[in-house]
XYZ file of N, CA and C in Angstrom:
441
model
N 12.621 -32.519 26.595
C 12.452 -32.318 25.427
C 11.142 -31.308 25.185
N 11.172 -30.340 24.407
C 9.999 -29.483 24.505
C 9.277 -29.846 22.953
N 7.911 -30.031 23.195
C 7.200 -30.357 21.953
C 6.314 -29.159 21.547
N 6.241 -28.902 20.246
C 5.522 -27.721 19.648
C 4.278 -28.269 18.975
N 3.115 -27.852 19.249
C 1.883 -28.301 18.563
C 1.714 -27.384 17.353
N 1.535 -27.944 16.066
C 1.261 -27.101 14.918
C -0.099 -26.640 14.941
N -0.303 -25.321 14.984
C -1.688 -24.623 15.105
C -2.092 -23.982 13.689
N -1.149 -24.094 12.656
C -1.469 -23.398 11.450
C -1.084 -24.148 10.208
N -1.918 -24.401 9.433
C -1.663 -24.973 8.206
C -2.121 -24.066 6.880
N -1.295 -24.096 5.773
C -1.628 -22.947 4.879
C -1.246 -23.755 3.447
N -2.138 -23.472 2.554
C -2.120 -23.922 1.131
C -2.361 -22.695 0.237
N -1.485 -22.463 -0.691
C -1.738 -21.331 -1.441
C -1.817 -21.754 -3.080
N -2.681 -21.087 -3.804
C -2.604 -21.220 -5.295
C -2.282 -19.956 -6.000
N -1.498 -20.179 -7.081
C -1.173 -18.795 -7.788
C -1.441 -18.961 -9.332
N -1.500 -17.753 -9.737
C -1.845 -17.716 -11.146
C -0.456 -17.682 -12.019
N -0.386 -17.433 -13.318
C 0.748 -17.509 -14.279
C 1.491 -16.172 -13.902
N 1.063 -15.276 -13.301
C 1.830 -14.167 -12.986
C 2.499 -14.137 -11.648
N 2.282 -15.396 -10.864
C 2.751 -15.671 -9.431
C 1.979 -14.982 -8.455
N 0.922 -14.438 -8.780
C 0.052 -13.734 -7.686
C -0.746 -14.874 -6.960
N -0.877 -14.573 -5.665
C -1.776 -15.454 -4.956
C -3.154 -15.350 -5.337
N -3.885 -16.522 -5.652
C -5.206 -16.383 -5.948
C -6.226 -17.060 -5.060
N -5.533 -18.138 -4.350
C -6.320 -18.767 -3.465
C -5.447 -19.148 -2.289
N -6.058 -19.072 -1.024
C -5.312 -19.445 0.197
C -6.152 -20.356 0.988
N -5.876 -21.484 1.374
C -6.585 -22.159 2.264
C -5.863 -22.380 3.410
N -6.361 -22.048 4.851
C -5.614 -21.981 5.880
C -6.436 -22.580 7.264
N -5.832 -23.340 7.957
C -6.452 -23.895 9.211
C -5.714 -23.375 10.419
N -6.326 -22.494 11.109
C -5.648 -21.851 12.300
C -6.482 -22.222 13.525
N -5.808 -23.021 14.443
C -6.321 -23.463 15.801
C -7.670 -24.318 15.440
N -7.588 -25.012 14.337
C -8.884 -25.821 13.921
C -9.968 -25.278 13.314
N -9.768 -23.895 12.876
C -10.840 -23.169 12.082
C -10.238 -23.019 10.701
N -11.081 -23.563 9.656
C -10.625 -23.415 8.260
C -11.148 -22.152 7.631
N -10.200 -21.426 6.927
C -10.753 -20.338 6.161
C -10.155 -20.631 4.768
N -11.140 -20.420 3.690
C -10.689 -20.343 2.195
C -10.774 -18.976 1.710
N -9.890 -18.437 1.239
C -9.765 -17.044 0.581
C -9.503 -17.215 -0.919
N -10.220 -16.432 -1.707
C -9.796 -16.141 -3.191
C -9.639 -14.864 -3.382
N -8.675 -14.446 -4.311
C -8.215 -13.170 -4.560
C -8.413 -12.874 -5.953
N -9.172 -11.765 -6.345
C -9.217 -11.372 -7.841
C -8.486 -10.021 -8.062
N -7.981 -9.873 -9.288
C -7.120 -8.676 -9.489
C -7.748 -8.064 -10.762
N -7.750 -6.734 -10.939
C -8.101 -5.882 -11.931
C -7.158 -6.004 -13.154
N -7.559 -5.313 -14.262
C -6.814 -5.264 -15.527
C -5.545 -4.688 -15.293
N -5.299 -4.089 -14.251
C -3.925 -3.342 -14.077
C -3.267 -4.184 -12.911
N -3.397 -5.259 -12.685
C -2.775 -6.273 -11.666
C -3.024 -5.862 -10.330
N -3.810 -5.009 -9.991
C -4.031 -4.575 -8.706
C -5.071 -5.656 -7.843
N -4.828 -5.813 -6.666
C -5.798 -6.408 -5.945
C -7.249 -5.882 -5.877
N -8.180 -6.562 -6.120
C -9.564 -5.916 -6.444
C -10.639 -6.483 -5.591
N -10.709 -7.875 -5.373
C -11.658 -8.493 -4.586
C -10.970 -9.592 -3.732
N -11.525 -9.613 -2.481
C -11.151 -10.730 -1.530
C -12.339 -11.379 -1.084
N -12.394 -12.714 -1.387
C -13.452 -13.497 -0.847
C -13.031 -14.457 0.410
N -13.965 -14.693 1.250
C -13.650 -15.589 2.304
C -14.713 -16.521 2.483
N -14.460 -17.816 2.326
C -15.461 -18.826 2.297
C -16.657 -18.578 1.335
N -16.140 -18.184 0.303
C -17.211 -17.819 -0.804
C -18.004 -16.623 -0.679
N -17.846 -15.719 0.390
C -18.546 -14.566 0.548
C -17.523 -13.319 0.328
N -18.014 -12.391 -0.298
C -17.181 -11.088 -0.705
C -16.777 -10.556 0.711
N -15.488 -10.379 0.886
C -14.930 -9.775 2.263
C -14.624 -8.329 2.010
N -13.750 -8.015 1.144
C -13.255 -6.687 0.693
C -13.322 -6.456 -0.842
N -13.535 -5.282 -1.198
C -13.380 -4.887 -2.567
C -12.685 -3.582 -2.706
N -11.632 -3.354 -3.333
C -10.710 -2.260 -3.259
C -11.007 -1.408 -4.662
N -10.903 -0.020 -4.362
C -11.030 0.787 -5.568
C -9.703 1.776 -5.602
N -9.530 2.210 -6.766
C -8.205 2.980 -7.104
C -8.517 4.166 -7.696
N -7.632 5.307 -7.632
C -7.663 6.288 -8.480
C -7.024 6.165 -9.680
N -6.952 7.162 -10.665
C -6.304 6.905 -11.921
C -4.876 6.849 -11.777
N -4.148 7.120 -10.704
C -2.765 6.942 -10.629
C -2.525 5.596 -10.042
N -3.429 4.779 -9.654
C -3.266 3.546 -8.978
C -3.265 3.382 -7.446
N -3.453 4.539 -6.879
C -3.629 4.727 -5.553
C -4.859 3.993 -4.914
N -4.742 3.236 -3.825
C -5.927 2.588 -3.396
C -6.570 3.753 -2.549
N -7.968 3.949 -3.055
C -8.644 5.118 -2.418
C -10.033 4.558 -1.590
N -10.565 3.333 -2.057
C -11.760 2.838 -1.435
C -11.624 1.485 -1.013
N -12.177 1.123 0.174
C -12.339 -0.217 0.703
C -13.948 -0.562 0.855
N -14.575 -1.491 0.295
C -15.952 -1.757 0.197
C -16.880 -0.540 -0.019
N -16.393 0.301 -0.986
C -17.186 1.398 -1.407
C -16.971 2.589 -0.458
N -16.255 2.550 0.599
C -15.817 3.705 1.504
C -14.543 4.352 1.239
N -14.658 5.620 1.112
C -13.333 6.377 0.934
C -12.325 6.304 2.067
N -11.217 5.699 1.859
C -10.189 5.576 2.882
C -8.926 6.124 2.582
N -8.536 6.405 1.318
C -7.312 6.992 0.944
C -7.531 8.467 0.237
N -6.771 9.510 0.689
C -6.779 10.663 0.019
C -5.453 10.983 -0.216
N -5.079 11.490 -1.523
C -3.806 11.813 -1.945
C -3.628 13.278 -2.501
N -2.617 13.937 -2.353
C -2.475 15.150 -2.866
C -2.041 15.441 -4.213
N -1.848 16.554 -4.708
C -1.546 16.691 -6.215
C -0.232 16.147 -6.537
N 0.704 15.946 -5.739
C 1.951 15.371 -5.723
C 2.045 13.908 -5.690
N 0.757 13.329 -5.570
C 0.470 11.856 -5.424
C 1.023 11.308 -4.276
N 1.003 12.152 -3.079
C 1.495 11.660 -1.728
C 0.291 11.334 -0.993
N 0.384 10.451 -0.050
C -0.879 10.065 0.751
C -1.049 11.082 1.927
N -2.264 11.643 1.883
C -2.509 12.583 2.888
C -3.116 11.988 4.147
N -4.019 11.148 3.888
C -4.813 10.322 4.884
C -5.200 8.986 4.326
N -5.149 8.045 5.349
C -5.575 6.678 4.990
C -6.167 6.109 6.308
N -7.441 5.585 6.196
C -8.155 5.014 7.178
C -7.941 5.696 8.556
N -8.046 6.821 8.646
C -7.901 7.610 9.906
C -6.502 8.123 10.396
N -5.496 7.634 9.606
C -4.115 8.119 9.780
C -3.679 9.291 8.797
N -3.173 10.307 9.305
C -2.905 11.458 8.369
C -1.444 11.562 8.298
N -1.045 12.130 7.122
C 0.545 12.273 6.861
C 0.733 13.559 6.278
N 1.922 14.281 6.745
C 2.396 15.571 6.334
C 3.866 15.414 5.895
N 4.223 16.217 4.966
C 5.526 16.242 4.189
C 6.313 17.519 4.320
N 7.413 17.509 4.144
C 8.386 18.677 3.900
C 8.231 18.917 2.624
N 8.544 20.317 2.315
C 8.551 20.992 1.007
C 9.340 20.048 -0.080
N 10.464 19.456 0.551
C 11.189 18.701 -0.311
C 10.651 17.316 -0.672
N 9.670 17.073 0.023
C 8.739 15.889 -0.399
C 8.858 14.515 0.642
N 9.718 14.640 1.567
C 10.017 13.511 2.471
C 8.952 13.670 3.560
N 8.685 12.492 4.074
C 7.521 12.443 5.173
C 7.997 13.159 6.400
N 7.164 14.104 6.901
C 7.427 14.807 8.033
C 6.834 14.243 9.266
N 5.437 14.066 9.202
C 4.870 13.397 10.379
C 3.628 12.522 9.927
N 3.407 11.505 10.810
C 2.311 10.643 10.720
C 1.634 10.664 11.996
N 0.268 10.975 11.881
C -0.467 11.126 13.187
C -1.768 10.083 13.089
N -1.862 9.328 14.180
C -2.908 8.306 14.280
C -3.449 8.373 15.658
N -4.657 8.793 15.756
C -5.373 9.029 17.169
C -4.488 9.885 17.956
N -4.228 9.346 19.308
C -3.389 10.200 20.228
C -1.771 10.107 19.950
N -1.299 9.560 18.928
C -0.013 9.283 18.680
C 0.452 10.020 17.327
N 1.734 10.419 17.305
C 2.295 11.078 16.173
C 3.727 10.627 16.136
N 4.198 10.519 14.977
C 5.595 10.189 14.662
C 6.267 11.388 13.774
N 7.332 11.885 14.244
C 8.002 13.098 13.456
C 9.224 12.391 12.948
N 9.473 12.580 11.590
C 10.589 12.127 10.897
C 11.640 13.102 10.530
N 12.909 12.899 10.423
C 13.906 13.776 10.091
C 14.893 12.965 9.047
N 15.456 13.807 8.227
C 16.230 13.137 7.132
C 17.565 13.814 7.103
N 18.587 13.113 6.573
C 19.864 13.721 6.316
C 20.054 14.341 5.033
N 21.179 14.845 4.638
C 21.502 15.778 3.678
C 21.162 14.960 2.336
N 21.144 13.582 2.440
C 20.801 12.872 1.176
C 19.480 12.248 1.132
N 18.551 12.927 2.023
C 17.197 12.586 1.995
C 16.937 11.281 2.451
N 17.795 10.584 3.321
C 17.682 9.484 3.953
C 17.020 9.641 5.282
N 15.963 8.945 5.603
C 15.440 9.053 6.908
C 16.481 8.648 7.995
N 16.845 9.480 8.970
C 17.768 9.202 10.020
C 17.215 9.214 11.404
N 15.884 9.646 11.620
C 15.340 9.705 12.881
C 13.837 9.628 12.914
N 13.235 8.981 13.788
C 11.786 8.812 13.878
C 11.575 8.985 15.508
N 10.723 10.099 15.803
C 10.350 10.515 17.064
C 8.953 10.204 17.302
N 8.497 9.141 18.081
C 7.243 8.691 18.512
C 6.844 9.681 19.609
N 5.722 10.280 19.611
C 5.233 11.099 20.679
C 3.773 10.910 20.796
N 3.347 11.029 22.094
C 1.969 10.760 22.602
C 1.340 12.251 22.531
N 0.132 12.437 22.121
C -0.234 13.880 22.207
C -0.937 14.145 23.576
N -0.963 13.103 24.326
C -1.670 13.235 25.750
C -0.725 12.804 26.766
N 0.560 13.518 26.867
C 1.567 13.623 27.820
C 1.924 12.175 28.514
N 2.144 11.248 27.431
C 2.722 9.879 27.779
C 4.105 10.006 27.342
N 4.829 8.881 27.775
C 6.392 8.854 27.389
C 6.524 8.883 25.919
N 7.483 9.393 25.503
C 7.777 9.584 24.063
C 9.124 8.757 23.825
N 9.289 8.282 22.492
C 10.446 7.459 22.133
C 11.187 8.088 20.901
N 12.439 7.813 20.833
C 13.092 8.224 19.623
C 13.842 6.959 18.969
N 13.511 6.817 17.647
C 14.013 5.874 16.804
C 15.186 6.375 15.963
N 16.415 6.006 16.200
C 17.593 6.455 15.459
C 18.173 5.513 14.403
N 18.527 5.921 13.387
C 19.155 5.005 12.530
C 20.763 5.324 12.547
N 21.506 4.377 12.983
C 23.078 4.570 13.056
C 23.696 3.261 12.460
N 24.390 3.501 11.293
C 25.027 2.672 10.627
C 24.185 1.364 10.240
N 22.999 1.723 9.767
C 22.026 0.800 9.287
C 21.318 -0.039 10.653
N 21.519 0.320 11.709
C 20.881 -0.166 12.968
C 19.765 0.751 13.556
N 18.816 0.247 13.935
C 17.924 1.115 14.634
C 17.936 0.994 16.140
N 17.888 2.163 16.691
C 17.982 2.160 18.175
C 16.791 2.845 18.797
N 15.947 2.337 19.663
C 15.020 2.936 20.201
C 15.374 3.320 21.742
N 14.985 4.600 22.128
C 15.348 5.012 23.343
C 14.199 5.878 23.853
N 14.026 5.899 25.148
C 13.005 6.836 25.753
C 13.391 8.097 25.888
N 12.519 9.148 25.716
C 12.791 10.544 25.927
C 12.340 10.841 27.387
N 13.277 11.494 28.121
C 12.829 11.901 29.316
C 12.696 13.449 29.650
């Protein structure tokens, strides 16, 4: 018989809108109490851990998250598409679909079918490492190495 030791306990509190406002967890014997505040537009605004402010989020006029702890992290274009977020950049086809996502030495290229549904994602390393293709076939995802 195999015994499993429980290493995680969690208790959540919610407000009348169903949003999590309090989270108490014990992970491997370490307790963390988090509290979440929301702004007047119902967006996550502040996160406290054990009573200390951990994160504070800022948003643009369209509701896009732009700042974390006063630092600019998200930049959006005039069509409200994400250009960069926390060091990851995004590019789009003229039709508006995501074309590439680049993070450090890795990039992912996306292709779409005639109905603008993503049907392929190709992950490539910008430093001559193996690349992979992710294909969507009949709602299944298949990952294969490129040679």
